Short mmCIF file of C-alpha atoms in Angstrom, two decimals:
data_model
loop_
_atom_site.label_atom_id
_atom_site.label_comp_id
_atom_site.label_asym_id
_atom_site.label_seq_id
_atom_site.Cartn_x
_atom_site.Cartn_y
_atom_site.Cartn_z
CA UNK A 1 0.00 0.00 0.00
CA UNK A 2 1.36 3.62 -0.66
CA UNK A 3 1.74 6.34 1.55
CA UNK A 4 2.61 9.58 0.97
CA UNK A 5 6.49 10.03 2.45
CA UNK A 6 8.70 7.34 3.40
CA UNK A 7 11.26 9.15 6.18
CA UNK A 8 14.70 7.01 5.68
CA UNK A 9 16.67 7.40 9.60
CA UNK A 10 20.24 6.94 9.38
CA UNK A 11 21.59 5.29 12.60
CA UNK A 12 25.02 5.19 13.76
CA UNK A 13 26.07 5.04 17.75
CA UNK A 14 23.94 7.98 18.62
CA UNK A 15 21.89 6.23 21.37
CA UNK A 16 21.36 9.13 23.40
CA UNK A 17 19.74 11.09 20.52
CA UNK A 18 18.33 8.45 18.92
CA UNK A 19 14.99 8.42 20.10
CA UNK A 20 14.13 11.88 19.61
CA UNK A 21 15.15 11.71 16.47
CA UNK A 22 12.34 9.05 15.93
CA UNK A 23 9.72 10.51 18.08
CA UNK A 24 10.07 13.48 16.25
CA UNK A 25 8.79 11.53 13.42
CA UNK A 26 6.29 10.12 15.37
CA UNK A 27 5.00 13.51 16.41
CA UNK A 28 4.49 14.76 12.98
CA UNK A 29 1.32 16.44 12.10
CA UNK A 30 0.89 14.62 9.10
CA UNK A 31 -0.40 11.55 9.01
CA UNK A 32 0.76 9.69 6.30
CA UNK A 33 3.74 8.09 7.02
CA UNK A 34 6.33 5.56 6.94
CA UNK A 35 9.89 5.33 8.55
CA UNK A 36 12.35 3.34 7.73
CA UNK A 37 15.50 3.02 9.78
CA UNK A 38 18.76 1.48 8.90
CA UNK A 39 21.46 0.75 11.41
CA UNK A 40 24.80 0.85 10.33
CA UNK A 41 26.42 -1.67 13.29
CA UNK A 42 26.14 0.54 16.31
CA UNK A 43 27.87 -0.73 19.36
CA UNK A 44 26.23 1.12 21.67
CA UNK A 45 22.73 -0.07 22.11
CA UNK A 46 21.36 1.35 20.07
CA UNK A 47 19.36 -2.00 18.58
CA UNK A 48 17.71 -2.24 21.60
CA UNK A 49 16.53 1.45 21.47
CA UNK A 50 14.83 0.47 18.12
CA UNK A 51 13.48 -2.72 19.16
CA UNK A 52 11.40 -0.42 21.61
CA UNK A 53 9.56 0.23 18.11
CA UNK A 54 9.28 -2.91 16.87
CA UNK A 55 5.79 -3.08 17.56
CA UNK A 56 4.24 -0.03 15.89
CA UNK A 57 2.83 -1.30 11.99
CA UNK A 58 4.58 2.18 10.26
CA UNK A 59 8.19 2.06 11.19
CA UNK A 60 10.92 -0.73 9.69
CA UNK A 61 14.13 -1.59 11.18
CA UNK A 62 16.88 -2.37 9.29
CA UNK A 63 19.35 -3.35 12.05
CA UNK A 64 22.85 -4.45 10.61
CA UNK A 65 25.83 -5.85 12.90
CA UNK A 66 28.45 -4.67 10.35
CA UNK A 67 29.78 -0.41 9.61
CA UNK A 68 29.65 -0.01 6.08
CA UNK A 69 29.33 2.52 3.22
CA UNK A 70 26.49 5.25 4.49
CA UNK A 71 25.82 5.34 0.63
CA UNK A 72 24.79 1.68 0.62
CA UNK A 73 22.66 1.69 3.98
CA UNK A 74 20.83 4.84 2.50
CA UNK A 75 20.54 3.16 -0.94
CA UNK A 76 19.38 -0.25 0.83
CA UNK A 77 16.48 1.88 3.22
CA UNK A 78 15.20 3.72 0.27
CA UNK A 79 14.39 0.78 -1.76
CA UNK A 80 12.15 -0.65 1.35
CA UNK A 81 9.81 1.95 0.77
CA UNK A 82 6.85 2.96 -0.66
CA UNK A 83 6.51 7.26 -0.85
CA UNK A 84 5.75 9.31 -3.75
CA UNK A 85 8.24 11.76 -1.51
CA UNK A 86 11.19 10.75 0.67
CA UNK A 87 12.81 12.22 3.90
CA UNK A 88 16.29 11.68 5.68
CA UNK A 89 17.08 12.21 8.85
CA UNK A 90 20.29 10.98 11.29
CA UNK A 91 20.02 9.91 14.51
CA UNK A 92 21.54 13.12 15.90
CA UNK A 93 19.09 15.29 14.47
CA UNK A 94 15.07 15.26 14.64
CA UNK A 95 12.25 17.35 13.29
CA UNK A 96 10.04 19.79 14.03
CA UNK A 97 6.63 18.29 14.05
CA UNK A 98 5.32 20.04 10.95
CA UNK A 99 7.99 19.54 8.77
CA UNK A 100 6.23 16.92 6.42
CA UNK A 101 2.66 18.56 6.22
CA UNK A 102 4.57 21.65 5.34
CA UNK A 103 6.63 20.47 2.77
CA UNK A 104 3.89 18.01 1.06
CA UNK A 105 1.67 20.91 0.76
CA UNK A 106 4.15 23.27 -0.62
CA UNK A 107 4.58 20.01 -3.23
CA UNK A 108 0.80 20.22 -3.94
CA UNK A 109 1.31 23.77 -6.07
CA UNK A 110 4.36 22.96 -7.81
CA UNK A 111 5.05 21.34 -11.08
CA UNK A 112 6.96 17.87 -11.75
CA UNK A 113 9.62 19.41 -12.72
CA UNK A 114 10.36 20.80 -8.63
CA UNK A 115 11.47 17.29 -7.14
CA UNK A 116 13.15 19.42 -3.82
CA UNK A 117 11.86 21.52 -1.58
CA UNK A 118 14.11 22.36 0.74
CA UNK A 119 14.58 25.39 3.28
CA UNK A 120 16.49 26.35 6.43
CA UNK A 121 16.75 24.81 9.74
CA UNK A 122 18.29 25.87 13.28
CA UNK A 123 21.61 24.42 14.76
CA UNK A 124 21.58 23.06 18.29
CA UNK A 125 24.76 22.91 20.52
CA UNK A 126 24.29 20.00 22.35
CA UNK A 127 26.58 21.84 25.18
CA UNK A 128 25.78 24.92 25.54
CA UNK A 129 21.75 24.47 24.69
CA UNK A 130 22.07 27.35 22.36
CA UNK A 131 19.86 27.14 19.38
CA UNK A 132 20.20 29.44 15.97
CA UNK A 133 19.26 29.69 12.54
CA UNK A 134 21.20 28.09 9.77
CA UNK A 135 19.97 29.75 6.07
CA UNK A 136 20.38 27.16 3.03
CA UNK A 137 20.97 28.09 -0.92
CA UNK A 138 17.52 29.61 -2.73
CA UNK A 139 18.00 28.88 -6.21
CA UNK A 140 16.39 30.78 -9.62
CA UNK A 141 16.09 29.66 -12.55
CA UNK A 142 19.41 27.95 -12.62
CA UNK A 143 19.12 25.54 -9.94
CA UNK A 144 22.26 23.35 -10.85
CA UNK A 145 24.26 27.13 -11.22
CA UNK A 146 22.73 28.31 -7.94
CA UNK A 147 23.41 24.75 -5.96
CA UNK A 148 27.22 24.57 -6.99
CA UNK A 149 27.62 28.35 -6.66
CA UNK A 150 25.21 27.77 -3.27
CA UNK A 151 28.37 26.01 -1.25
CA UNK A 152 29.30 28.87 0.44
CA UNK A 153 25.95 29.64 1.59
CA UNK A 154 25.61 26.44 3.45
CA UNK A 155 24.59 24.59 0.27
CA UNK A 156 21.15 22.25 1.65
CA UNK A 157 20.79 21.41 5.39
CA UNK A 158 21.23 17.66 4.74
CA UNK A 159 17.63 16.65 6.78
CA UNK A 160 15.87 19.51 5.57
CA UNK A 161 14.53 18.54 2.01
CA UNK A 162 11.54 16.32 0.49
CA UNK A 163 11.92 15.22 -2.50
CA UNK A 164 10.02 13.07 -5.02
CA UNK A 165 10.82 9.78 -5.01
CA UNK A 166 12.21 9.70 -8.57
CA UNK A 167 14.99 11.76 -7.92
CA UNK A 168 16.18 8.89 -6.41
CA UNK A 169 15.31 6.13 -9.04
CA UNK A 170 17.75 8.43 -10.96
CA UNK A 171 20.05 9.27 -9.27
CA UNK A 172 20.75 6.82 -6.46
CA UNK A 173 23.54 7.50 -3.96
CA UNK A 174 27.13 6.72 -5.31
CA UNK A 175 28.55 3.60 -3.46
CA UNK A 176 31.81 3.83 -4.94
CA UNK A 177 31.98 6.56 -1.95
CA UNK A 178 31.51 6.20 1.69
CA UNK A 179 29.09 9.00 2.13
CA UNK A 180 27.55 11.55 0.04
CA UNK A 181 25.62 13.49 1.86
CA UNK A 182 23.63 16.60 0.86
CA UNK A 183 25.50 16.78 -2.16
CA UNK A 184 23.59 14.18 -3.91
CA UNK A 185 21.62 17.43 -4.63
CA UNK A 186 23.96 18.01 -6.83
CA UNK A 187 22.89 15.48 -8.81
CA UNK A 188 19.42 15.90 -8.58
CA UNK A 189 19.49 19.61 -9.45
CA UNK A 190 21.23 18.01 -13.17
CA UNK A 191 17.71 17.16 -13.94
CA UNK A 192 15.26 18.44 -11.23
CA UNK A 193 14.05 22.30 -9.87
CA UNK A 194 14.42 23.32 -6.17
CA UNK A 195 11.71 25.09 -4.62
CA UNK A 196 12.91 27.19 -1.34
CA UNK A 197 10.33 26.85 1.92
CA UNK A 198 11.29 29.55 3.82
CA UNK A 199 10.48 27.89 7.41
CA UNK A 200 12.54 26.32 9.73
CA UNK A 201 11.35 23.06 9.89
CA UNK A 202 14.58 21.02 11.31
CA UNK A 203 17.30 20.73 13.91
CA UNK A 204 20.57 19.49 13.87
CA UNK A 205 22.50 18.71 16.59
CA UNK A 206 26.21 19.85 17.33
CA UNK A 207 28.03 17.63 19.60
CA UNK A 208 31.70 16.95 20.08
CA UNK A 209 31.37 13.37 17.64
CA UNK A 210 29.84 14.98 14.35
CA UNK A 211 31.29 13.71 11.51
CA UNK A 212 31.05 17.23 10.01
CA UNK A 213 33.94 18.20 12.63
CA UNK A 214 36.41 16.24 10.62
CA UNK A 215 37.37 19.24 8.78
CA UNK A 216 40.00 18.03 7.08
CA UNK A 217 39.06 14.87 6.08
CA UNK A 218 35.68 16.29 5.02
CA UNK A 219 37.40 18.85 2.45
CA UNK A 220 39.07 15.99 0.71
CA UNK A 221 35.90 14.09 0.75
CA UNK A 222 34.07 17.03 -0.97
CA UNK A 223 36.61 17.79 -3.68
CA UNK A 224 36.57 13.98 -4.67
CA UNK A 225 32.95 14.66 -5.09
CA UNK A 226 33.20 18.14 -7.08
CA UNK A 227 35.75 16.22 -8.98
CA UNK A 228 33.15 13.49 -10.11
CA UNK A 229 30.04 16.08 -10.82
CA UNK A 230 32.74 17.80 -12.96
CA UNK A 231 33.49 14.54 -15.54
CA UNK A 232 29.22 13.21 -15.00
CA UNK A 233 28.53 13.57 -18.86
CA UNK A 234 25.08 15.15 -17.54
CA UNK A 235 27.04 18.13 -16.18
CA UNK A 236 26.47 21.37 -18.72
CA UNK A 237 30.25 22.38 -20.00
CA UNK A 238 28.32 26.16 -19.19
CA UNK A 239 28.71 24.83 -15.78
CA UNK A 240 32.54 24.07 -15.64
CA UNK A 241 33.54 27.83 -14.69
CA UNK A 242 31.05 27.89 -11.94
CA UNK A 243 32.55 24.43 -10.16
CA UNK A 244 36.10 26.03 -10.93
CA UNK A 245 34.76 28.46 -8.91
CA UNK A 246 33.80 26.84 -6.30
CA UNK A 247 36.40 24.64 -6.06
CA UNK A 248 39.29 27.50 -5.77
CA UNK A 249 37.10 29.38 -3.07
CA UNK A 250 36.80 26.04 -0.93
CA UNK A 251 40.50 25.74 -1.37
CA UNK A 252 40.90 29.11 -0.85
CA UNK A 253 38.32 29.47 2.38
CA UNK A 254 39.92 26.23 3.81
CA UNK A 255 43.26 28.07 3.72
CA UNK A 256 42.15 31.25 5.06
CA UNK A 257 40.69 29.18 8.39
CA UNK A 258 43.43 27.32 8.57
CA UNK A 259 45.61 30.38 9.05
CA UNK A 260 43.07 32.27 11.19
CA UNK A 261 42.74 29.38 13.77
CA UNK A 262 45.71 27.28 13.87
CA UNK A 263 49.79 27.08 13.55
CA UNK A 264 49.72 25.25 10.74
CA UNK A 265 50.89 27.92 7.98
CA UNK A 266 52.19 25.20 5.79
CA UNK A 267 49.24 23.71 5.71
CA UNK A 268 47.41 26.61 4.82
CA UNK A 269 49.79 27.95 2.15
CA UNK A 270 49.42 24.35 0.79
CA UNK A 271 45.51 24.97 0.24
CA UNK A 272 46.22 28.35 -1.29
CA UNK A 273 48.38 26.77 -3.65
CA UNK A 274 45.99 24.43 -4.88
CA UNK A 275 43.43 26.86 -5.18
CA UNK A 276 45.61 28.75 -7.33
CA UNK A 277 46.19 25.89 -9.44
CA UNK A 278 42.12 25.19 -9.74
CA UNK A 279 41.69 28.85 -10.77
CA UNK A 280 44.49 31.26 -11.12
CA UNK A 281 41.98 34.95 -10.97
CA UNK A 282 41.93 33.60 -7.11
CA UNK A 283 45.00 35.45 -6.77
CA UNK A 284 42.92 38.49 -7.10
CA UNK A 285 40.78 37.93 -3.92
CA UNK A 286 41.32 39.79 -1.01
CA UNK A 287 41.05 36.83 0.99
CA UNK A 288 44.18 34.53 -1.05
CA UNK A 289 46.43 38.21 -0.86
CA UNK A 290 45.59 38.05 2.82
CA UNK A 291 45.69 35.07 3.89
CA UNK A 292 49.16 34.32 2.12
CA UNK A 293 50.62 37.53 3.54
CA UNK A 294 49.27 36.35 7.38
CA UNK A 295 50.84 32.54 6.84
CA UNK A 296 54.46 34.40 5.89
CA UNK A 297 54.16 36.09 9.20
CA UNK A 298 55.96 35.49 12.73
CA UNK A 299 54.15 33.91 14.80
CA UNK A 300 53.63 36.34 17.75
CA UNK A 301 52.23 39.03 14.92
CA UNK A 302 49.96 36.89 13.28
CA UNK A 303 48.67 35.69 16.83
CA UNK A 304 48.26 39.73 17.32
CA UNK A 305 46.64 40.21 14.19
CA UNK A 306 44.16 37.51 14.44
CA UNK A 307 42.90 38.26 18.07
CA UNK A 308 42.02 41.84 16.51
CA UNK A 309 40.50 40.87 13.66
CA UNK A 310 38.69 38.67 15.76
CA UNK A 311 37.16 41.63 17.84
CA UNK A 312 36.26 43.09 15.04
CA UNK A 313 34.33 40.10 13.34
CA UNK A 314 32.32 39.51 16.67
CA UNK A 315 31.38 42.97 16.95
CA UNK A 316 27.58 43.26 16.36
CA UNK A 317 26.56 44.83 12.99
CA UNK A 318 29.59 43.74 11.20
CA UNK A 319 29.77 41.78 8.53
CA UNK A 320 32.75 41.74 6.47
CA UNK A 321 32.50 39.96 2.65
CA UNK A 322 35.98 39.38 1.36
CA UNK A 323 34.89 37.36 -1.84
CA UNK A 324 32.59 37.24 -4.47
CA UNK A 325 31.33 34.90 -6.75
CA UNK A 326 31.20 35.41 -10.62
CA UNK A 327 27.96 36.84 -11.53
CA UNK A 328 27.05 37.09 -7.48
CA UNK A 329 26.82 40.63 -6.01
CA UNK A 330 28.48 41.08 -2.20
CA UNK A 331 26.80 42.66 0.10
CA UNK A 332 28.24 44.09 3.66
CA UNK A 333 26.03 44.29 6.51
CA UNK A 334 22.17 43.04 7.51
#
């Protein structure tokens, strides 16, 4: 029998979030429903958390004793179900209870070719209990344009879209990588529209083991997957500037952290570099002439440097833009 959306929960040791992740689900004010959630070997107990919801007729368990590719468990979960739309969620996250009414409805007035709608969410420290808003990309009438152009917004709050469940018959997730991600929407935008709900209708959690605080590791994951929407012989040659783009100024914003917040000048110079070597007009960007000229400093005046700036940054009402995007106009302040 078919139901309207099929919510796909991603679990991975996360016990003590785990169930509100999947009573947020359960609180939803739309009825028509199914979850399905795949574990991906937790050690932790979280099985038995589940098995607490073995009972209820709507929700699946797909409870696995090995780790392996998040790509494959997603993959696997999606092709239990039965939705015209599908949801994700992780077990460190949850919604807000009318995130599905809100979205299906928005679905209702848009045409076939929209298979995302997508929006903002809030961030939640799990330390400090402070909650705030997290914006996503709105796209035009570009949408595969806007979404590359879009990382530096934020790109898509990974548990914030719907989308139809054809987006995934074509474009399933890539098992020839660990984990994808939100950038599947890459992908989907080759062939599908965005629509932009302007209502916070998520959470996600940050707590000292998100995967998202690999920083490192998570760049080089990222370019690998640039580097494959760049050779997919869907992606417009039109299009090849814009990932250039985006590219150099991940390269380029990686350094510029890396030298703001660490030792590591090496490091950082190295990222400059490569940006340079992606897309040469970097050079022209206030942030590459800066940052370089901070990593060649000693140490005890770029420690100076950086405190200031960082007084400045935090002080409320400023907003400093340091690069722009081709065709993109910067803005300074609210």
């Amino acid at each position: 029998m078919k139901v309207t959306v099929s919510v796909v929960l991603a679990s991975y040791n996360q016990a003590s979030y785990l169930r509100e992740a999947v009573e947020s689900v359960l609180a939803q004010t739309l009825a028509d429903w199914e979850l399905v959630v795949v574990d991906n070997g937790s050690t932790d107990g979280s099985h038995e958390i589940l098995r607490e919801y073995a009972d209820d007729p709507r929700i699946r368990l797909v409870l696995h004793d090995r780790n392996e590719a998040i790509t494959r468990r997603l993959n696997e979960a999606i092709s239990l179900t039965r939705g015209e739309f599908v949801s994700l969620l992780y077990s460190d996250d949850f919604y807000l209870p009318e995130k599905l009414e809100r979205q299906v409805a928005c679905f209702a007035t848009l045409p076939e070719k929209v298979g995302v709608v997508h929006g903002p969410g809030y961030r939640l420290n799990q330390l400090t209990g402070a909650r705030w808003f997290v914006d996503a990309v709105r796209t035009g009438e570009d949408t595969l344009r806007d979404c590359v152009l879009g990382l530096r917004q934020g790109f898509i709050n990974p548990i914030a879209p719907l989308f139809r469940r054809k987006c995934w018959e074509r474009y399933p997730f890539n098992e020839q990588v660990f984990v994808e991600g939100e950038h599947v929407y890459w992908r989907y935008a080759l062939s599908f529209d965005f629509f932009y709900l302007d209502e916070p209708l998520v959470v996600m959690r940050d707590h000292e083991s998100n995967i998202g605080k690999a920083t490192r590791a998570n760049l080089e994951r990222l370019m690998g997957l640039m580097d494959r929407l760049g050779a997919d012989p869907e992606f417009p040659a039109s299009h090849q500037p814009h990932l250039r783009f985006a590219r150099a100024d991940l390269l380029c914003r990686q350094g510029w952290e890396t030298v703001r917040l660490t030792d590591d000048t090496s490091l950082a110079r190295s990222y400059f570099r490569r940006s340079l070597q992606v897309r040469w007009r970097q050079a022209l960007q206030p942030r590459m002439i800066a940052g370089v000229g901070l990593s060649l400093l000693p140490r005890s005046v770029r420690g100076r440097l950086n405190r200031s700036a960082n007084r400045v940054i935090s002080h409320p009402g400023n907003q400093i833009v340091l690069d722009e995007a081709p065709g993109r106009t910067a803005a300074a302040g609210g």
